[in-house]
mmCIF file of C-alpha atoms in Angstrom:
data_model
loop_
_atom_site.group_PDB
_atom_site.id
_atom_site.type_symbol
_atom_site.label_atom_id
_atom_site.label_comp_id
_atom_site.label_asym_id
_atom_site.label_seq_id
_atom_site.Cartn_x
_atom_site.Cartn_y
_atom_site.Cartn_z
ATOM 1 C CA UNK A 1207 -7.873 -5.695 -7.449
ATOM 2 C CA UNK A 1208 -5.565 -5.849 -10.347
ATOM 3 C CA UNK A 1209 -2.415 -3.587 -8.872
ATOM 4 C CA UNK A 1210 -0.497 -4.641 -5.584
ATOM 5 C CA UNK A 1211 2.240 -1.795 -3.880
ATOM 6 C CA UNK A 1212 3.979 -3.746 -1.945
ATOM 7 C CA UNK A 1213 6.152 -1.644 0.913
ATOM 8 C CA UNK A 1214 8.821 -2.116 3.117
ATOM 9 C CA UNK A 1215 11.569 -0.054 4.131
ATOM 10 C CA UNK A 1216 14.592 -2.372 4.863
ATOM 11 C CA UNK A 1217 13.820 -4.778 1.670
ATOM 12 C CA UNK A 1218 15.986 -4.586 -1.190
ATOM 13 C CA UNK A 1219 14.915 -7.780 -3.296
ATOM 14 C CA UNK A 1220 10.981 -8.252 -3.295
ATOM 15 C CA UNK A 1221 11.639 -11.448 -5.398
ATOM 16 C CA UNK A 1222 10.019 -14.202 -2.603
ATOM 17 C CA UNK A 1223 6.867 -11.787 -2.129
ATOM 18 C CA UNK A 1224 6.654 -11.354 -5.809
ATOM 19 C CA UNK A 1225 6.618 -15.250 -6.209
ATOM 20 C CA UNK A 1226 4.036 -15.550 -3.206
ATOM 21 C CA UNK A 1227 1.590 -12.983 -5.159
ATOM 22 C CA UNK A 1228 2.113 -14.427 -8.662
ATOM 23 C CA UNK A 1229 1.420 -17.785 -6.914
ATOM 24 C CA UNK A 1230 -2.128 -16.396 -5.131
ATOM 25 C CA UNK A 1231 -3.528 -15.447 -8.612
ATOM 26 C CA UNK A 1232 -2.650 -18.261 -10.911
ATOM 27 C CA UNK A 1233 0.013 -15.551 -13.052
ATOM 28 C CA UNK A 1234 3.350 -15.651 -14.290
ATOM 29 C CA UNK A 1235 5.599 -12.987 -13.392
ATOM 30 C CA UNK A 1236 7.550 -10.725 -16.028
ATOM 31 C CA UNK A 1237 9.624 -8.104 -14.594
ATOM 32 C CA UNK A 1238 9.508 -4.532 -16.232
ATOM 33 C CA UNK A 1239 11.883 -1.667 -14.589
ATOM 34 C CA UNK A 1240 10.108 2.016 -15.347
ATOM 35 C CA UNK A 1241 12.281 5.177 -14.784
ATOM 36 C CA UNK A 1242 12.096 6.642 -18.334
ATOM 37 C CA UNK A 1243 9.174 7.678 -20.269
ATOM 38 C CA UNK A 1244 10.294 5.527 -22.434
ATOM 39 C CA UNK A 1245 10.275 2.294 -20.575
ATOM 40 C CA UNK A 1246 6.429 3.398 -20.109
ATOM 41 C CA UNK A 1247 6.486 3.867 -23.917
ATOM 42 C CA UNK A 1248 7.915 -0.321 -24.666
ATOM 43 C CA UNK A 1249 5.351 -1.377 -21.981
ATOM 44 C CA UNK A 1250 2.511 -0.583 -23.541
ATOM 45 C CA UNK A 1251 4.050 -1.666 -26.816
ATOM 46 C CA UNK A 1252 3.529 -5.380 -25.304
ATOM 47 C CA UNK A 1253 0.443 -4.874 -23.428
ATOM 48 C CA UNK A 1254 -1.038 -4.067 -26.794
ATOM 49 C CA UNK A 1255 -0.893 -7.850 -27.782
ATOM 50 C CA UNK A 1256 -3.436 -10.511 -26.481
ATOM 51 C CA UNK A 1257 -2.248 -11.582 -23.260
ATOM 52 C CA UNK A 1258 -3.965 -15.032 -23.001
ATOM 53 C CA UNK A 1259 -2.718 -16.102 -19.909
ATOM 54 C CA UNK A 1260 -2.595 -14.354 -16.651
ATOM 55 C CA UNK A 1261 0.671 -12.272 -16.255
ATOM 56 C CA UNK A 1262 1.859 -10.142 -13.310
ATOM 57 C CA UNK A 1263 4.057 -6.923 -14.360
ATOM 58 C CA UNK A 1264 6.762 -6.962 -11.480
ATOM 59 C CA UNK A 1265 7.422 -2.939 -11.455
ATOM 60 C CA UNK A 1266 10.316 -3.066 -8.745
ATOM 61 C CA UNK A 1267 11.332 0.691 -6.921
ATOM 62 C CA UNK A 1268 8.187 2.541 -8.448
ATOM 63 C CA UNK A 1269 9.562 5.822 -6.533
ATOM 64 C CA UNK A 1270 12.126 6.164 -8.545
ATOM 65 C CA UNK A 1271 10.436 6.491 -11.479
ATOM 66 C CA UNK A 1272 9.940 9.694 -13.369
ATOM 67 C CA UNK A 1273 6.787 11.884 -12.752
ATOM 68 C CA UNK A 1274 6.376 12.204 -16.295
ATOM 69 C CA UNK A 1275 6.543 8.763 -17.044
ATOM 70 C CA UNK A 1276 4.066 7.372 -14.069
ATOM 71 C CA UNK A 1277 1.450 9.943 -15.212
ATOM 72 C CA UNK A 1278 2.205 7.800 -19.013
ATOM 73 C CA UNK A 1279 1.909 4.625 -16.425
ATOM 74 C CA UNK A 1280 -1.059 5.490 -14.552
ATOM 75 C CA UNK A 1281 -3.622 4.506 -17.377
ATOM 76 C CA UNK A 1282 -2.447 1.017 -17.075
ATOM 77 C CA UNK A 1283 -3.905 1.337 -13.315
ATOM 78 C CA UNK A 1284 -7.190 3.149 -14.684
ATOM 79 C CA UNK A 1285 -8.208 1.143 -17.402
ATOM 80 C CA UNK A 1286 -6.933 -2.180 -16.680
ATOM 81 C CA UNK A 1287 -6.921 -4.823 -19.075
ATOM 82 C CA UNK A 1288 -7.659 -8.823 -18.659
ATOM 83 C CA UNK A 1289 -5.244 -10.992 -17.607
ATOM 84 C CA UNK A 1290 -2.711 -8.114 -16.651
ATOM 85 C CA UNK A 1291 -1.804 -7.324 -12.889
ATOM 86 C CA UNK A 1292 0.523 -5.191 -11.644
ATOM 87 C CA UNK A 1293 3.456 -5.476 -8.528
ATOM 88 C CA UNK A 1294 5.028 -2.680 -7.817
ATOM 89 C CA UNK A 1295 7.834 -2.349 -5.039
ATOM 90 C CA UNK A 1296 8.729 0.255 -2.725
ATOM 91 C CA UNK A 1297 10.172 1.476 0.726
ATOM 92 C CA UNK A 1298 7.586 3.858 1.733
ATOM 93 C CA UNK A 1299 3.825 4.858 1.115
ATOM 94 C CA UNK A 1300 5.390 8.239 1.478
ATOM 95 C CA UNK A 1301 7.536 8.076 -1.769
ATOM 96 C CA UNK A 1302 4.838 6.677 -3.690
ATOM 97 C CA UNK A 1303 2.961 9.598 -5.944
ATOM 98 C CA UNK A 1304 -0.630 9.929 -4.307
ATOM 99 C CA UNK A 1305 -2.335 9.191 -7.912
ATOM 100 C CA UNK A 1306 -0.320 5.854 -7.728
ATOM 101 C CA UNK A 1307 -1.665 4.900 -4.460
ATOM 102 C CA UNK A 1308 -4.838 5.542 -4.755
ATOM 103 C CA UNK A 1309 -4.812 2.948 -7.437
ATOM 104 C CA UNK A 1310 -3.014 -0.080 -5.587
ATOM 105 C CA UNK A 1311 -4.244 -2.358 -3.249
ATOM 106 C CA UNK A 1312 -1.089 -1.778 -0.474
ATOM 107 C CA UNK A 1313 0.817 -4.993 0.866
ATOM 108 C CA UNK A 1314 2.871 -4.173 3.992
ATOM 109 C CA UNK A 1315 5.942 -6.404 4.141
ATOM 110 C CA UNK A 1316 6.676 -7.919 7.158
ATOM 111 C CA UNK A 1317 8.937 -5.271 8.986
ATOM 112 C CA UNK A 1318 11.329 -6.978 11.935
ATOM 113 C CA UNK A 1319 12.920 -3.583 12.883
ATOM 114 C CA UNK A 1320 9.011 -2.002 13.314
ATOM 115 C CA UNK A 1321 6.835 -4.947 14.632
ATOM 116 C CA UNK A 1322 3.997 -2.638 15.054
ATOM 117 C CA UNK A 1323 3.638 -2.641 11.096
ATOM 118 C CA UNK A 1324 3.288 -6.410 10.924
ATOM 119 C CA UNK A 1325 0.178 -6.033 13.393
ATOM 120 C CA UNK A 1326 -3.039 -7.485 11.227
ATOM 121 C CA UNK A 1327 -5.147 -4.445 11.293
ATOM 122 C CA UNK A 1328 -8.669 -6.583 12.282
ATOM 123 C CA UNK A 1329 -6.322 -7.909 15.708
ATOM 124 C CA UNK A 1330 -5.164 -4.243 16.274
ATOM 125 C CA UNK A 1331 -9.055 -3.310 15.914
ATOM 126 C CA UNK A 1332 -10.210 -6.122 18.456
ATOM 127 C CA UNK A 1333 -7.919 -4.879 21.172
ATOM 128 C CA UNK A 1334 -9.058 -2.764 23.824
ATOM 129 C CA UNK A 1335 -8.552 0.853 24.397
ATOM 130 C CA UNK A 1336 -5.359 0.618 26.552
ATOM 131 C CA UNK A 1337 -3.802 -2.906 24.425
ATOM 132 C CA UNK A 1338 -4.171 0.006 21.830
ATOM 133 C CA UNK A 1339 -2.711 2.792 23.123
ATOM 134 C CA UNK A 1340 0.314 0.894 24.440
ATOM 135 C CA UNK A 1341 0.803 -0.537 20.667
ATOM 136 C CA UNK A 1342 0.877 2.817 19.408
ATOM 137 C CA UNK A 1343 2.962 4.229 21.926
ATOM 138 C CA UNK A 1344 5.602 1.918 20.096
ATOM 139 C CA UNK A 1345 6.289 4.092 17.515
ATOM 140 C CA UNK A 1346 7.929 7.206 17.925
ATOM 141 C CA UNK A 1347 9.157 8.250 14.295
ATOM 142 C CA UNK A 1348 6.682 10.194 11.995
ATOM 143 C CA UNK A 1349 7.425 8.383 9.130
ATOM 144 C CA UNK A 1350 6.670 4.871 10.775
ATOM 145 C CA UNK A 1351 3.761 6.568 12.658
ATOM 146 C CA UNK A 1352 2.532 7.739 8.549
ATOM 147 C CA UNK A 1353 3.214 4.374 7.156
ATOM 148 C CA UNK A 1354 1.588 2.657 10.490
ATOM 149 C CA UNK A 1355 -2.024 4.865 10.145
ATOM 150 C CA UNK A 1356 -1.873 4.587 5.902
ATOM 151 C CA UNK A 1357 -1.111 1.018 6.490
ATOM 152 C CA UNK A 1358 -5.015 0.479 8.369
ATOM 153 C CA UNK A 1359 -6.728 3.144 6.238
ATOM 154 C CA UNK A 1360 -6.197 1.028 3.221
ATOM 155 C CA UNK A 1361 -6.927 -2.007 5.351
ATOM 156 C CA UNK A 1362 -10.100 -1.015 6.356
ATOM 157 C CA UNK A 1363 -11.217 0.322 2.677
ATOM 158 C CA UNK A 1364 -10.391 -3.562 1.977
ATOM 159 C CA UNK A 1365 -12.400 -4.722 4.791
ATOM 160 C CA UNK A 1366 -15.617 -2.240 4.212
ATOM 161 C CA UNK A 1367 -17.725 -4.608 2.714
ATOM 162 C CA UNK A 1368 -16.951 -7.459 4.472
ATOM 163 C CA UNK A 1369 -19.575 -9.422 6.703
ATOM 164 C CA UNK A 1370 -16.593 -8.784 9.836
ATOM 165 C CA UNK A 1371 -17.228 -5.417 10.297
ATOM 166 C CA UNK A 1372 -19.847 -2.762 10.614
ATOM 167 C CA UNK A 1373 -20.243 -0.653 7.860
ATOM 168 C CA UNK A 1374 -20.802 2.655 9.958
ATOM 169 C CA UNK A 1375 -18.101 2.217 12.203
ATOM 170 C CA UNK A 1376 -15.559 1.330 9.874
ATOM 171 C CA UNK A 1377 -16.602 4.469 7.623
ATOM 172 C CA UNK A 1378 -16.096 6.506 10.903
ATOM 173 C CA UNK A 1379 -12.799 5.035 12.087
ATOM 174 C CA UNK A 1380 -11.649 6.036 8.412
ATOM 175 C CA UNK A 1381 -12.869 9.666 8.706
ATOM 176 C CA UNK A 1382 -10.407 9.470 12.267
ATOM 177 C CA UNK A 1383 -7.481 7.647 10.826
ATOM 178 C CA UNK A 1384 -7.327 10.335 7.964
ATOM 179 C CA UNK A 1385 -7.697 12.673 9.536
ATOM 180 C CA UNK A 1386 -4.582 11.744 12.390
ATOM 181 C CA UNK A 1387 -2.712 11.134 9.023
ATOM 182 C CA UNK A 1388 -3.313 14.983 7.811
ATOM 183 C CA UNK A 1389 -2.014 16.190 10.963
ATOM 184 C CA UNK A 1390 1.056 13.579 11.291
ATOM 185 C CA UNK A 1391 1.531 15.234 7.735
ATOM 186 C CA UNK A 1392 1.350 18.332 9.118
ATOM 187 C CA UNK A 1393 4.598 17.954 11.501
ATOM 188 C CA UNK A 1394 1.588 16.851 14.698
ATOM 189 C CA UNK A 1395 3.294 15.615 17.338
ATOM 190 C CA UNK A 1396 3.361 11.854 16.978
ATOM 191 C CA UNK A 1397 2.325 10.241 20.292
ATOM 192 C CA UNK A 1398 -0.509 13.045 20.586
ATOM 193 C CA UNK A 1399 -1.772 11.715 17.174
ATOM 194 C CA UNK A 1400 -1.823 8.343 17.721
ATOM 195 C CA UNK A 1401 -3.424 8.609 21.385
ATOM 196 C CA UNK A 1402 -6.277 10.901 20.183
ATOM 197 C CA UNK A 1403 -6.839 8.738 17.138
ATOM 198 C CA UNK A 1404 -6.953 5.118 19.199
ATOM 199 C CA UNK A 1405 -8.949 7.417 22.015
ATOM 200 C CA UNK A 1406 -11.747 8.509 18.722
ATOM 201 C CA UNK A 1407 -12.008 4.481 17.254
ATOM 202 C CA UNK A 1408 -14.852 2.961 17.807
#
């Protein structure tokens, strides 16, 4: 994986996780704001040179940035080049433009005020049925409940081919988890949600 979005809602500087990432793959860490096109425009200006050493683009508060100018951005995340990873920062999943996303490998911050975030997915997995449902009955707001169930879907995409887990199952806890996301989306009642989707795991 070559782009990181790392979340969490009640972080303002990202700087320590930034340095932690940087650290894990060997790169050195230049920071480039993007809310104008044009910021998009002077980033590929430098990406068109040889990068010879490994070099993390720190992109902090990526949902603020202009539509027009992450759909400019988004070939960086499509064709990437060698040496060149990305960071990019922001509170929520949520604010995050889908095709954006889709592209990242997500990195939940550690979260004090929801610990139910912080929760490895693979020791949320291993718990049984009611250690489950009593984790989930935690969480009460939609938007934590969103962040919570987008937080293992990418998780599990992660984990798919790993020798841990069985390939079926995790395909078919996937199919559950999105689909309880589509109808916490849709304004589902949150509790509901989360019991029927830790009831349907396998």
């Amino acid at each position: 994986m070559h782009a990181f979005l790392l979340v969490e809602q009640e972080i303002t500087n990202f700087q320590l996780s930034i340095s932690n990432l940087a650290s894990k793959l060997g790169a050195k860490v230049m920071e480039y704001p993007l809310v104008k096109i044009e910021d998009v425009r002077n980033l590929n200006n430098f990406l068109r040179l040889t990068i010879t050493e490994p070099t993390l683009i720190y992109c902090p508060n990526i949902h603020e940035t202009g539509v027009e100018a992450l759909n400019a951005f988004l070939k960086n995340l499509e064709e990437p080049q060698e040496n060149i990873y990305f960071a990019l920062t922001a509170p929520s999943i949520r604010k995050v433009l889908p095709t954006i996303v889709s592209r990242c490998q997500v990195i939940q911050i550690r979260n004090t005020k929801h610990e139910i975030l912080d929760k490895g997915t693979g020791e949320f997995m291993k718990k049984t049925l009611n250690e489950k449902i009593m984790e989930t009955d935690k969480i009460k707001d939609r938007g934590v409940a969103i962040d919570f169930v987008s937080n293992l879907i990418n998780n599990l995409h992660t984990f798919m081919h790993s020798n841990e887990v069985d390939y079926t199952s995790t395909v078919h806890n996937i199919e559950i988890m999105t689909t309880t996301l589509n109808n916490l989306k849709k304004n589902g009642n949150v509790n509901l949600q989360l019991t029927n989707m830790v009831v349907g795991l396998i």
